[in-house]
mmCIF file of C-alpha atoms and ligand atoms in Angstrom:
data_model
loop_
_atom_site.group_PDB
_atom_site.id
_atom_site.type_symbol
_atom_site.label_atom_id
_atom_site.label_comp_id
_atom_site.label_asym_id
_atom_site.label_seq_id
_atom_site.Cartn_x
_atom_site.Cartn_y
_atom_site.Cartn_z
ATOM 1 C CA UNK A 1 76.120 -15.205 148.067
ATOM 2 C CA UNK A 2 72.465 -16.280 149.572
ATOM 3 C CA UNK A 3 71.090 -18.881 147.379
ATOM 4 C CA UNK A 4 67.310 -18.229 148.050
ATOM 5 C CA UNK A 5 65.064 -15.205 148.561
ATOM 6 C CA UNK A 6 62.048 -13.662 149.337
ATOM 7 C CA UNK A 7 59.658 -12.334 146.788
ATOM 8 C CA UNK A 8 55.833 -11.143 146.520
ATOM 9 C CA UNK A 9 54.945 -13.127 143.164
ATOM 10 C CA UNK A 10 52.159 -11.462 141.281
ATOM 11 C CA UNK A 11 49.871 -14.361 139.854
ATOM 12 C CA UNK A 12 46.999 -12.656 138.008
ATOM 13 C CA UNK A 13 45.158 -9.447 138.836
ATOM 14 C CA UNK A 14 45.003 -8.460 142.476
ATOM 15 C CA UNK A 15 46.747 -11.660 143.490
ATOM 16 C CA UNK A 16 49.927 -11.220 145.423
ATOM 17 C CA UNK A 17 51.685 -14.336 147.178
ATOM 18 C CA UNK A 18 55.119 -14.180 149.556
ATOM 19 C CA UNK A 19 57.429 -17.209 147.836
ATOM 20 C CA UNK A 20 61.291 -18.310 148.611
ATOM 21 C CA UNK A 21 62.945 -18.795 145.488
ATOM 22 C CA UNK A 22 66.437 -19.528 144.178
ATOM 23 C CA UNK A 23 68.840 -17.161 143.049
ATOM 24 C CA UNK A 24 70.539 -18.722 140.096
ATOM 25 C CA UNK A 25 74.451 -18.482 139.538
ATOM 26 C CA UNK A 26 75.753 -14.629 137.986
ATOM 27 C CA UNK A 27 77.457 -14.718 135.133
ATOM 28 C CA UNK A 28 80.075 -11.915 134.104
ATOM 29 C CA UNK A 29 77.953 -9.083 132.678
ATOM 30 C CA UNK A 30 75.387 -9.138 136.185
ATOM 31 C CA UNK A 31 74.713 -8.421 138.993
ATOM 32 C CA UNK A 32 72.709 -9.300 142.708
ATOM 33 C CA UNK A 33 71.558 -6.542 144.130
ATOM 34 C CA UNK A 34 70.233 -6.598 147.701
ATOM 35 C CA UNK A 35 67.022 -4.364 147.479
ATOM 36 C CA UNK A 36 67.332 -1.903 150.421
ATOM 37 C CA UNK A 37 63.408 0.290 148.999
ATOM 38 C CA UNK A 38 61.155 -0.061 146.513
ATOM 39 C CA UNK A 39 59.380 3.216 146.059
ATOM 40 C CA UNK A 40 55.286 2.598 144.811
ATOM 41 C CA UNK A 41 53.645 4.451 142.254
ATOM 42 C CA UNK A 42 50.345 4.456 140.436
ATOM 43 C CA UNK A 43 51.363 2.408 137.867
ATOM 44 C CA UNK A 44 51.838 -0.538 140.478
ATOM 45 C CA UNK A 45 48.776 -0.094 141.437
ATOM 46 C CA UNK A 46 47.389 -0.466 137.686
ATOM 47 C CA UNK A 47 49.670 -3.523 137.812
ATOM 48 C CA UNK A 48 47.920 -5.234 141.186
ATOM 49 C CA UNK A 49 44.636 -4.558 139.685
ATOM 50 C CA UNK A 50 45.441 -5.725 135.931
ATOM 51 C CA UNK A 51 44.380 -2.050 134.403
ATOM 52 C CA UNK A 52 47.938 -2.335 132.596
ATOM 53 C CA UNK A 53 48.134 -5.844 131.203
ATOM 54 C CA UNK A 54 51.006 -8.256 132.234
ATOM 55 C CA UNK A 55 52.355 -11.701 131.880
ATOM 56 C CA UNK A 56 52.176 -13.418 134.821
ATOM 57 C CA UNK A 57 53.784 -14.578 136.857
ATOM 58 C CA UNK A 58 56.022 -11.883 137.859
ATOM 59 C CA UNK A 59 57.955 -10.175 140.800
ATOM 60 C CA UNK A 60 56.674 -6.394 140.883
ATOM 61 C CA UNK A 61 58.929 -3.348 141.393
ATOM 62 C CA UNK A 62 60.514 -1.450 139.031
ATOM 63 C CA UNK A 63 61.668 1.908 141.804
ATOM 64 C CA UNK A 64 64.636 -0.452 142.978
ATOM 65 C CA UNK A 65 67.348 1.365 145.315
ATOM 66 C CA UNK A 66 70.170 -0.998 146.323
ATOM 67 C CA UNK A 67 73.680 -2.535 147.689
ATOM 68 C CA UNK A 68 75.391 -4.053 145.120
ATOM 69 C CA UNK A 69 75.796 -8.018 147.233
ATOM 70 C CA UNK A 70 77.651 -9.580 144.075
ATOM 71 C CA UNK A 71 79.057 -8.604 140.895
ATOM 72 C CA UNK A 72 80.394 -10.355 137.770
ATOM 73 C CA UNK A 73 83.673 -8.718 136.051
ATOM 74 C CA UNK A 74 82.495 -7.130 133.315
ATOM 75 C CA UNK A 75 79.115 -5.576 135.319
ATOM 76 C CA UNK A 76 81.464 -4.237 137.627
ATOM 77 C CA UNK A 77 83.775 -2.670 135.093
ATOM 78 C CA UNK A 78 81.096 -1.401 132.472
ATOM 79 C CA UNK A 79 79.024 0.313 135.327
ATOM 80 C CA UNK A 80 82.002 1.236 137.681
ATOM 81 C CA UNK A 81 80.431 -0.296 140.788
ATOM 82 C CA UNK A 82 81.226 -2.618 143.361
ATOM 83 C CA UNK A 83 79.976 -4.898 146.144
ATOM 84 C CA UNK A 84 78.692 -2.602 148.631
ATOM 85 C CA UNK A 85 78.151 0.221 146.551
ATOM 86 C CA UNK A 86 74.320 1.665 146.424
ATOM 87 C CA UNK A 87 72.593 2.163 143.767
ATOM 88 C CA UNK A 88 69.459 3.689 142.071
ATOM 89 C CA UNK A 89 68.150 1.137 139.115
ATOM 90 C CA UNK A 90 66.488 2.471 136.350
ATOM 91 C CA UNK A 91 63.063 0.709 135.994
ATOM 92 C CA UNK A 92 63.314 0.459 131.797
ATOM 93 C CA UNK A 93 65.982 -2.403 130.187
ATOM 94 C CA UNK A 94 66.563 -1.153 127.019
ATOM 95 C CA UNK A 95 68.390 -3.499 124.387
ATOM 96 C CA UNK A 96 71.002 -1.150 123.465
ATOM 97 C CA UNK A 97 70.690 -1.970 119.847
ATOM 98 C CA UNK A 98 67.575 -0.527 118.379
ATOM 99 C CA UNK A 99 66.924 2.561 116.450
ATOM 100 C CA UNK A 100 65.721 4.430 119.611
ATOM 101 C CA UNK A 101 68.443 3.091 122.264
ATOM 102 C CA UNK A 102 70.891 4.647 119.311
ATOM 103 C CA UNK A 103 68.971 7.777 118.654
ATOM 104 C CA UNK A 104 68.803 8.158 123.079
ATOM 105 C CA UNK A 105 65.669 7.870 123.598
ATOM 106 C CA UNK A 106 66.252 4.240 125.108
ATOM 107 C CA UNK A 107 62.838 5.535 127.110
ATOM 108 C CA UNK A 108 60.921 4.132 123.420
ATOM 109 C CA UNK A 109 63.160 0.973 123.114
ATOM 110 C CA UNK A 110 60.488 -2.138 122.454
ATOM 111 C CA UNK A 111 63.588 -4.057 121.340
ATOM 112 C CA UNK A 112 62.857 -6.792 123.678
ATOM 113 C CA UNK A 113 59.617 -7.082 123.544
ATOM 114 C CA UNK A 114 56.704 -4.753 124.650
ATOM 115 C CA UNK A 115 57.818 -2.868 127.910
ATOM 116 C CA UNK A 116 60.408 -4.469 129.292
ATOM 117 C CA UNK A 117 62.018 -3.544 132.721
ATOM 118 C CA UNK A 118 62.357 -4.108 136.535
ATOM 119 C CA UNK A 119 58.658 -5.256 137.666
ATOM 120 C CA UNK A 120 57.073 -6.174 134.167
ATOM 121 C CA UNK A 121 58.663 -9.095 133.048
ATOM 122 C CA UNK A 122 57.520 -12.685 134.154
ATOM 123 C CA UNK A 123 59.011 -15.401 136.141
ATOM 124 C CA UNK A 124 59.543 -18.104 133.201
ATOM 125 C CA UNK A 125 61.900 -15.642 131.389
ATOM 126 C CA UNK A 126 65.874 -16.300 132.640
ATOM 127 C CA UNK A 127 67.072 -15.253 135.753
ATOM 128 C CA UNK A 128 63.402 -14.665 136.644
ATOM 129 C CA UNK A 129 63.867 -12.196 139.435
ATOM 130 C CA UNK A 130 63.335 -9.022 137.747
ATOM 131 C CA UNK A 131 61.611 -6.910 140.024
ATOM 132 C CA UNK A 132 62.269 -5.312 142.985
ATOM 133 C CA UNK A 133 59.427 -6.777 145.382
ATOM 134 C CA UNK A 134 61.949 -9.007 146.817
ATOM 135 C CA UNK A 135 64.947 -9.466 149.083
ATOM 136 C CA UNK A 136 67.106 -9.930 146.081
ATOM 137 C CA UNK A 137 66.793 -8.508 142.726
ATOM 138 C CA UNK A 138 68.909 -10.156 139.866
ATOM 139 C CA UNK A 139 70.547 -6.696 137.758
ATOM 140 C CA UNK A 140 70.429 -7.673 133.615
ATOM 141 C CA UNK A 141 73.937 -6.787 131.458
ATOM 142 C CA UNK A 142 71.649 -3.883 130.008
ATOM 143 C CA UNK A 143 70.184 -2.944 133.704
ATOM 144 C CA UNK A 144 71.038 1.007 134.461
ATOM 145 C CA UNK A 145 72.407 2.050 137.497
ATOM 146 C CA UNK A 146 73.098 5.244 138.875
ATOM 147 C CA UNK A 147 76.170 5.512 142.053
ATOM 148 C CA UNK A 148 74.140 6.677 145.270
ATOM 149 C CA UNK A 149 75.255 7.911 148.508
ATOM 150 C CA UNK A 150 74.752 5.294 151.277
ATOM 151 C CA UNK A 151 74.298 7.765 154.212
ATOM 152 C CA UNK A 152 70.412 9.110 152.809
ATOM 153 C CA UNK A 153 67.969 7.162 154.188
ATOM 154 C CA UNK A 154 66.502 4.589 152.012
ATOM 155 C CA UNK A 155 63.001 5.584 152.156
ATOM 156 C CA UNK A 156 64.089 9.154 150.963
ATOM 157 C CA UNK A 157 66.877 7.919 148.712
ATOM 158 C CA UNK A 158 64.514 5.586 146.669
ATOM 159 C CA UNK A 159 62.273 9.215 145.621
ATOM 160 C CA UNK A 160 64.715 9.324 142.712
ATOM 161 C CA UNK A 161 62.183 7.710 140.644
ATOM 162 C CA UNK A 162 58.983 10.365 140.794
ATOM 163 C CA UNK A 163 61.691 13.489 141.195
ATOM 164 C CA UNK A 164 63.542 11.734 137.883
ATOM 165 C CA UNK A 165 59.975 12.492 136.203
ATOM 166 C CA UNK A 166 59.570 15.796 137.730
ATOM 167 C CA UNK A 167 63.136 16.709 136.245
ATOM 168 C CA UNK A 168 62.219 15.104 133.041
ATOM 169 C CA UNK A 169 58.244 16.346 132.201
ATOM 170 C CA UNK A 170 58.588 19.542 133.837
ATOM 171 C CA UNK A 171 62.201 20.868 132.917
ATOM 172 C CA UNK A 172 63.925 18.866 130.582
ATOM 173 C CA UNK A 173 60.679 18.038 127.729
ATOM 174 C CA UNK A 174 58.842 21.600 127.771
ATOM 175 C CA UNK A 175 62.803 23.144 127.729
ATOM 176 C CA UNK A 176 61.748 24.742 131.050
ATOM 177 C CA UNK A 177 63.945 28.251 131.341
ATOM 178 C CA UNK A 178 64.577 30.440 134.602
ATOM 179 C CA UNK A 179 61.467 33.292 134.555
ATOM 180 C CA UNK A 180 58.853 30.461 132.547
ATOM 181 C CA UNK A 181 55.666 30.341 134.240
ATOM 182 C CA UNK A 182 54.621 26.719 135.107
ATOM 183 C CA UNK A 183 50.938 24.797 135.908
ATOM 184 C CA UNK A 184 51.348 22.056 137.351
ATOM 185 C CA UNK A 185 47.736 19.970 137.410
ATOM 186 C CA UNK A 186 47.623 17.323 139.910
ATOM 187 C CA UNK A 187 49.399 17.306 143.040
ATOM 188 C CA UNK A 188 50.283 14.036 143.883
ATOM 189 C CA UNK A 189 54.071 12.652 144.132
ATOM 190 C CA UNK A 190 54.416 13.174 140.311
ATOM 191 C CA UNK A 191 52.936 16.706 140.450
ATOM 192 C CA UNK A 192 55.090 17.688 143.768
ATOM 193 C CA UNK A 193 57.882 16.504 142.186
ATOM 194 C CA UNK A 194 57.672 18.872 139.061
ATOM 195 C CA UNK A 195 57.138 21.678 141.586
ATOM 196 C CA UNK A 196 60.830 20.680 143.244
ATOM 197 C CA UNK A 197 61.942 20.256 139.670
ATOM 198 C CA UNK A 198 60.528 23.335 138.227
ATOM 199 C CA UNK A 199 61.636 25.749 140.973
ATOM 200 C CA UNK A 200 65.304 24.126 140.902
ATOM 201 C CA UNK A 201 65.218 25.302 137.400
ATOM 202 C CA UNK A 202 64.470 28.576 138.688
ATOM 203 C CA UNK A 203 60.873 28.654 136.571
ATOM 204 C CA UNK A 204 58.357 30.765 138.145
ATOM 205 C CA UNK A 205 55.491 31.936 138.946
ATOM 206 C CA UNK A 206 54.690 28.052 139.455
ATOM 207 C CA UNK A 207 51.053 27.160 139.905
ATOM 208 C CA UNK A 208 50.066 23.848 141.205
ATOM 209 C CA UNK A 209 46.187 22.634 140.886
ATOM 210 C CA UNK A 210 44.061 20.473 142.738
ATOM 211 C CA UNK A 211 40.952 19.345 144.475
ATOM 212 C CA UNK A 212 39.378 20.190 147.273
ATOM 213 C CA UNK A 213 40.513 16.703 149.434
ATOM 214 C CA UNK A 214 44.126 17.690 148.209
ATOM 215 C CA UNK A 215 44.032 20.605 150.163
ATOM 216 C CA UNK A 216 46.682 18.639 152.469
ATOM 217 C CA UNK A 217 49.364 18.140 149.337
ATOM 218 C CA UNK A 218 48.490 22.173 147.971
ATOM 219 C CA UNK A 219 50.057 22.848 151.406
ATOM 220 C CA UNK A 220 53.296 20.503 150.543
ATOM 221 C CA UNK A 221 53.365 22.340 147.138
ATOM 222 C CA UNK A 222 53.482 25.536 148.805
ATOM 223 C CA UNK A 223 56.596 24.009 151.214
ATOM 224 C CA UNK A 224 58.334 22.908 148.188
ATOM 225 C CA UNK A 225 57.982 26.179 146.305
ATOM 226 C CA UNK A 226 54.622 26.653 144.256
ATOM 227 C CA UNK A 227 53.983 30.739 144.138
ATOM 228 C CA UNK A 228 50.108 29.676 144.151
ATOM 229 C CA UNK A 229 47.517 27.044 144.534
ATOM 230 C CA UNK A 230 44.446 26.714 142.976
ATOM 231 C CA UNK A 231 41.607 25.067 144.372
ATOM 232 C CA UNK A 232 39.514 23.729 141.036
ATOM 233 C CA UNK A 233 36.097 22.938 142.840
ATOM 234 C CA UNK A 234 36.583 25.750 144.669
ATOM 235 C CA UNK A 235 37.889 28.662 142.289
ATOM 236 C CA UNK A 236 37.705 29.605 139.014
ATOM 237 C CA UNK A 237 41.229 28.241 137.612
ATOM 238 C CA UNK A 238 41.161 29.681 134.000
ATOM 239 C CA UNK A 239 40.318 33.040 135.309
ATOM 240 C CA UNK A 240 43.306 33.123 138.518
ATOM 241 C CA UNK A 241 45.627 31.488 136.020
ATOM 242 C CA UNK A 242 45.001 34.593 133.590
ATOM 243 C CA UNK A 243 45.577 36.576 136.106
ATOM 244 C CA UNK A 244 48.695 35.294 137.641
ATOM 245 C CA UNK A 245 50.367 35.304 134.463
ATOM 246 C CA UNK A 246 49.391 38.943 133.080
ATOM 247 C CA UNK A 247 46.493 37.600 131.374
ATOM 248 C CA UNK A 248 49.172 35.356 128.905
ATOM 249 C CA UNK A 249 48.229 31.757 130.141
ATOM 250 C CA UNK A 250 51.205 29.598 131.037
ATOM 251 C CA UNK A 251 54.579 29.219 129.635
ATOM 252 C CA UNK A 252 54.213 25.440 130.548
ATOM 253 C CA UNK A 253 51.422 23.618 131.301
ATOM 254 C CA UNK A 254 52.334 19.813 132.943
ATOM 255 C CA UNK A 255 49.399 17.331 133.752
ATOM 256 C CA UNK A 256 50.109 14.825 135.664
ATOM 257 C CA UNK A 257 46.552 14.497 137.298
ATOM 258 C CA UNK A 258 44.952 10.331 137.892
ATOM 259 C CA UNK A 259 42.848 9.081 135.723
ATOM 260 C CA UNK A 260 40.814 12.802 135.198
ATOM 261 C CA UNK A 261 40.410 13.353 131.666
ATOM 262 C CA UNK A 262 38.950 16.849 132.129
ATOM 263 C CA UNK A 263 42.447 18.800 133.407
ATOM 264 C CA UNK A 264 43.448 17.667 129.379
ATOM 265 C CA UNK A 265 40.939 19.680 127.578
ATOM 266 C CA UNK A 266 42.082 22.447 130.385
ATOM 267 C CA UNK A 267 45.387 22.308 129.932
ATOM 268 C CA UNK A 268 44.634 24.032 126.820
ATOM 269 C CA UNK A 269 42.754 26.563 128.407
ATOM 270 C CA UNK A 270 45.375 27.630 130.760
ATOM 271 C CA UNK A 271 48.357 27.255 128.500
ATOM 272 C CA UNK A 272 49.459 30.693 126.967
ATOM 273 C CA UNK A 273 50.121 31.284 122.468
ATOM 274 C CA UNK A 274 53.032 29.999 121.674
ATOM 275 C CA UNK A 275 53.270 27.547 124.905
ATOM 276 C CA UNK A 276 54.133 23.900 125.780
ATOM 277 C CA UNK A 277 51.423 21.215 127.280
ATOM 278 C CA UNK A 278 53.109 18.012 128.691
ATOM 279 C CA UNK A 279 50.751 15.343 129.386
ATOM 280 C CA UNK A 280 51.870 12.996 131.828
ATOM 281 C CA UNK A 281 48.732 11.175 133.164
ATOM 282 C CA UNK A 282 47.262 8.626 132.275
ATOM 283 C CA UNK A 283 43.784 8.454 132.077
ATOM 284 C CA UNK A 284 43.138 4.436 131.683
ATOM 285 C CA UNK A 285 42.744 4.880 128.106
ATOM 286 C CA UNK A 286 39.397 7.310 128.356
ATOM 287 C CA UNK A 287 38.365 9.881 125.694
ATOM 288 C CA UNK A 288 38.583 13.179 126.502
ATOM 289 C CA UNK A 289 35.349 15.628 126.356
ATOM 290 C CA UNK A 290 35.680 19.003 125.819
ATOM 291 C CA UNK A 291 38.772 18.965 123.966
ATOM 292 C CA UNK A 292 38.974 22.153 121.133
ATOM 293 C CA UNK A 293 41.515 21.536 119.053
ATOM 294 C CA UNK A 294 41.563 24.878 117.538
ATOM 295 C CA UNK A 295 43.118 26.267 120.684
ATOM 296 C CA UNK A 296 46.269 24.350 119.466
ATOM 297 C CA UNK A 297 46.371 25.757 116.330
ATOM 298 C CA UNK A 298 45.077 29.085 116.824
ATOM 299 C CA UNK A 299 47.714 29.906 119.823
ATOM 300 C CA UNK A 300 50.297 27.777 118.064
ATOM 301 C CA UNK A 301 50.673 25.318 121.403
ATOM 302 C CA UNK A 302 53.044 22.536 121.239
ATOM 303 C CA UNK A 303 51.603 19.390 122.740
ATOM 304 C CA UNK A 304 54.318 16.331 124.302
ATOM 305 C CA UNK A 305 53.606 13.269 126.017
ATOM 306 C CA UNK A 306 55.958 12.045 128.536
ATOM 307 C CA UNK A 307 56.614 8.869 129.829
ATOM 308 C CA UNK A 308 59.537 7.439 131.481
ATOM 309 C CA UNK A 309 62.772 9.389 132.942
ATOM 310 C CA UNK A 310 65.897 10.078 131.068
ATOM 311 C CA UNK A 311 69.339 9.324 132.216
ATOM 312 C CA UNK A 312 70.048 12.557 132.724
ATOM 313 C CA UNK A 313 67.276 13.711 134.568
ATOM 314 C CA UNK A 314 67.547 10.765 137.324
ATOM 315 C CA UNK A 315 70.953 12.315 138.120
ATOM 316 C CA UNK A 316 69.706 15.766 138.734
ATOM 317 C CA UNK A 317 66.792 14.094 141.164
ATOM 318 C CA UNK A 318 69.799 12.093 142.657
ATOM 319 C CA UNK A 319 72.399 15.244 142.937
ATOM 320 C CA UNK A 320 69.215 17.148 144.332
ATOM 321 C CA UNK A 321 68.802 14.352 147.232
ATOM 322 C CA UNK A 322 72.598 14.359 147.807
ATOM 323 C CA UNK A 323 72.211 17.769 148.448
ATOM 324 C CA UNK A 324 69.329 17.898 150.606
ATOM 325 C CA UNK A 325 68.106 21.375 150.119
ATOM 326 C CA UNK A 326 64.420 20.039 149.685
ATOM 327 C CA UNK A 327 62.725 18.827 152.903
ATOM 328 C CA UNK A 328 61.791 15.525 150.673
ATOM 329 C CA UNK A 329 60.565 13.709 154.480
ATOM 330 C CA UNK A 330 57.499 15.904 154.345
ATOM 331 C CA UNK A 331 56.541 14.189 151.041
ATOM 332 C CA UNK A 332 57.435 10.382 152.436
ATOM 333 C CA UNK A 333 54.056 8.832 154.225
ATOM 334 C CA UNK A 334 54.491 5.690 154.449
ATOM 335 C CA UNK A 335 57.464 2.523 154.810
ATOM 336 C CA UNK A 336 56.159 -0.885 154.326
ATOM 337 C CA UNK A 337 58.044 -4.767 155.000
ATOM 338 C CA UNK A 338 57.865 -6.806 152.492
ATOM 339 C CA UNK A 339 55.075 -8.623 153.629
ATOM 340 C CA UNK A 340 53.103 -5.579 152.968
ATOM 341 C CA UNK A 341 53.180 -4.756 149.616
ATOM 342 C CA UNK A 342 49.291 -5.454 149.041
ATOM 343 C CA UNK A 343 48.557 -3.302 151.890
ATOM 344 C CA UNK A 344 51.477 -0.846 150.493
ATOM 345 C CA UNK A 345 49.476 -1.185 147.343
ATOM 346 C CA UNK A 346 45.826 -0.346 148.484
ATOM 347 C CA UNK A 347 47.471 2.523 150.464
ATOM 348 C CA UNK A 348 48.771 4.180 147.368
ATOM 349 C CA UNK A 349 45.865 3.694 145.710
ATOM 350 C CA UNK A 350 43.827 5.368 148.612
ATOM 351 C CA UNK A 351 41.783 1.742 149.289
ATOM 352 C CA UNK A 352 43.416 2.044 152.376
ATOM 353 C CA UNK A 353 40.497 3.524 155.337
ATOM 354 C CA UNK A 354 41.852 6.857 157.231
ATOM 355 C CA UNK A 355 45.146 6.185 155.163
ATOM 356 C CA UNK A 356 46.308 9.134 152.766
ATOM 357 C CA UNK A 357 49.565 8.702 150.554
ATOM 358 C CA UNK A 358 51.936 10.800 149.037
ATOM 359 C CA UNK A 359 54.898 8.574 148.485
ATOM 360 C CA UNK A 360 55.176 5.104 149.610
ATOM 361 C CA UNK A 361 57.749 2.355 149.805
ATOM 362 C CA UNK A 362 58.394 -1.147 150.616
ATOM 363 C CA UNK A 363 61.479 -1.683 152.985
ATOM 364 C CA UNK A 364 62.721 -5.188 152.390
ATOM 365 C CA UNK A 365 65.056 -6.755 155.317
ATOM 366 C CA UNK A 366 63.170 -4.522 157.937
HETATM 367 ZN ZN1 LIG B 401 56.799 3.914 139.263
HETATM 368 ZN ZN1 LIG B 402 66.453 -0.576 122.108
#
């Protein structure tokens, strides 16, 4: 077993630094895993630049794919892995013990302590080397892994985490049936991956919005099975939506747009009576203008937040890689080293000059 390793330690906002440090002796119930991708979402990028507070400091990451390099006993036995096995980590740690981890929706759990998971929790708490950032990542007794084929590349094998989200706020919250008509708003990796979720669900028409410098990702939509794209700057969507879905509005409405708080007070517009509006996005705590609440009542619209993945829904994203049915490369921009990440960061975020992301990942040992 290595007894140092690599790690981008997050200091304070926007302050990344590459440090050697020392993997401590495993105990029975965990586990070393040698990080083989980290996939990069928006919410590391709200992490870099301190929008979503942390305690610092920390080794980012929580989209950790993996080879098993050590095990203890009862880690091995309780999650039926072994050394050399891959796995996909769950970014959440849930305590196992609280209301919510009983009730399943160990999404909720605060039993440890605010969010607490791969990525968000700092350096001075034992083992230390919780996120994914790294060379090695240290797995936690109540760490949840999911078995993984080894022969998928790692850059496409790590895209459980945003199709685990499409599975779980497209599909598995609005109770997404074969024939439902979908919106999607927001086409980004989260927003792509409800359209791959949606249409294995056999949902359709599906309808994926955007703007007019997404005109590149409507295309990818389209690839991955969206009936129709929509333009907002350019079109009028409440008026194509109306008449894409026999002048009914949506079955399902999901909004996973950035930081926009307008597409929320749409997403009521486009939504049809007795319909279901996920909201997905976060909008960096902003009000949002516009919104008429009577639309809720009067067409009887139920209205869910999602956040996190479900257990269930990261093994339909994994079976749905396995399979390879989707052609998920077209979605995968960029691969970063390790020494990167701030770069792999600024990318994501679209800081990055001439760059444009879909979904990114770090590539430690390359
Ligand atoms: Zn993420
Ligand atoms: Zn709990």
């Amino acid at each position: 077993m290595p007894r140092t390793t690599r790690a981008i330690v997050q200091t304070g906002p926007r302050a990344l630094e590459l440090r050697e440090l020392p993997i401590p002796e495993l105990d029975a119930d965990r586990a070393l895993l040698r990080v083989e991708a980290c996939g990069i979402c928006g919410s590391d990028a709200e992490q870099y630049t301190g929008v979503l507070p942390m305690r610092f400091p920390l080794v980012p990451g929580h989209e950790p794919l993996g080879i098993i390099e050590a095990i203890g006993d009862r880690a091995a036995r309780r999650w039926g892995v072994n050394v050399g096995d891959r796995v996909a980590v769950e970014a959440l740690i849930p305590c196992a013990h609280c209301g919510d981890c009983l009730g399943g929706q160990y999404q909720r759990c605060r039993g440890r302590g605010g969010l607490f998971g791969h990525g968000y929790v700092p350096l001075a708490r034992a083992p230390g080397l919780w996120g994914a950032y790294a060379d090695y990542m240290l797995l936690d007794e109540h760490s949840i892994v999911h078995r993984m084929r080894a022969d998928i590349p790692a850059g496409l094998a790590v895209m459980f985490n945003p199709l685990g989200a499409g599975f779980r706020w497209a599909v598995e919250i609005p109770n997404t049936r074969p024939g439902d008509s979908l919106v999607i708003l927001g086409p980004g990796q989260r927003g792509l991956a409800s359209v791959i979720a949606a249409r294995a669900a056999g949902a359709g028409p599906i309808i994926v919005t955007g703007l007019t410098r997404d005109a590149p990702k409507l295309a990818l939509a389209r690839v991955f099975g969206a009936d129709h794209t929509i333009d907002v700057e350019q079109e009028d969507a409440r008026a194509r939506i109306h008449a894409l879905t026999g002048g009914r509005g949506a079955d399902v409405v999901v909004e996973v747009s950035a930081n926009a708080a307008e597409p929320v007070a749409e997403s009521l517009r486009y939504v049809a009576p007795g319909g279901t509006v996920v909201l997905a996005g976060v909008k960096g705590f902003k009000p949002v203008p516009d919104f008429v609440s009577d639309l809720i009542v009067l067409k009887e619209v139920t209205l869910k937040g999602a956040f996190g993945v479900t257990h269930r829904a990261y093994e339909q994203a994994i079976r749905l890689i396995e399979s390879g049915t989707v052609p998920l490369a077209q979605m995968h921009t960029h691969d970063f080293p390790l020494e990167q990440a701030e770069l792999a960061i600024q990318t994501l975020a679209g800081e990055a000059p001439g760059e444009a992301s879909i979904h990114s990942c770090l590539l430690p040992g390359t």
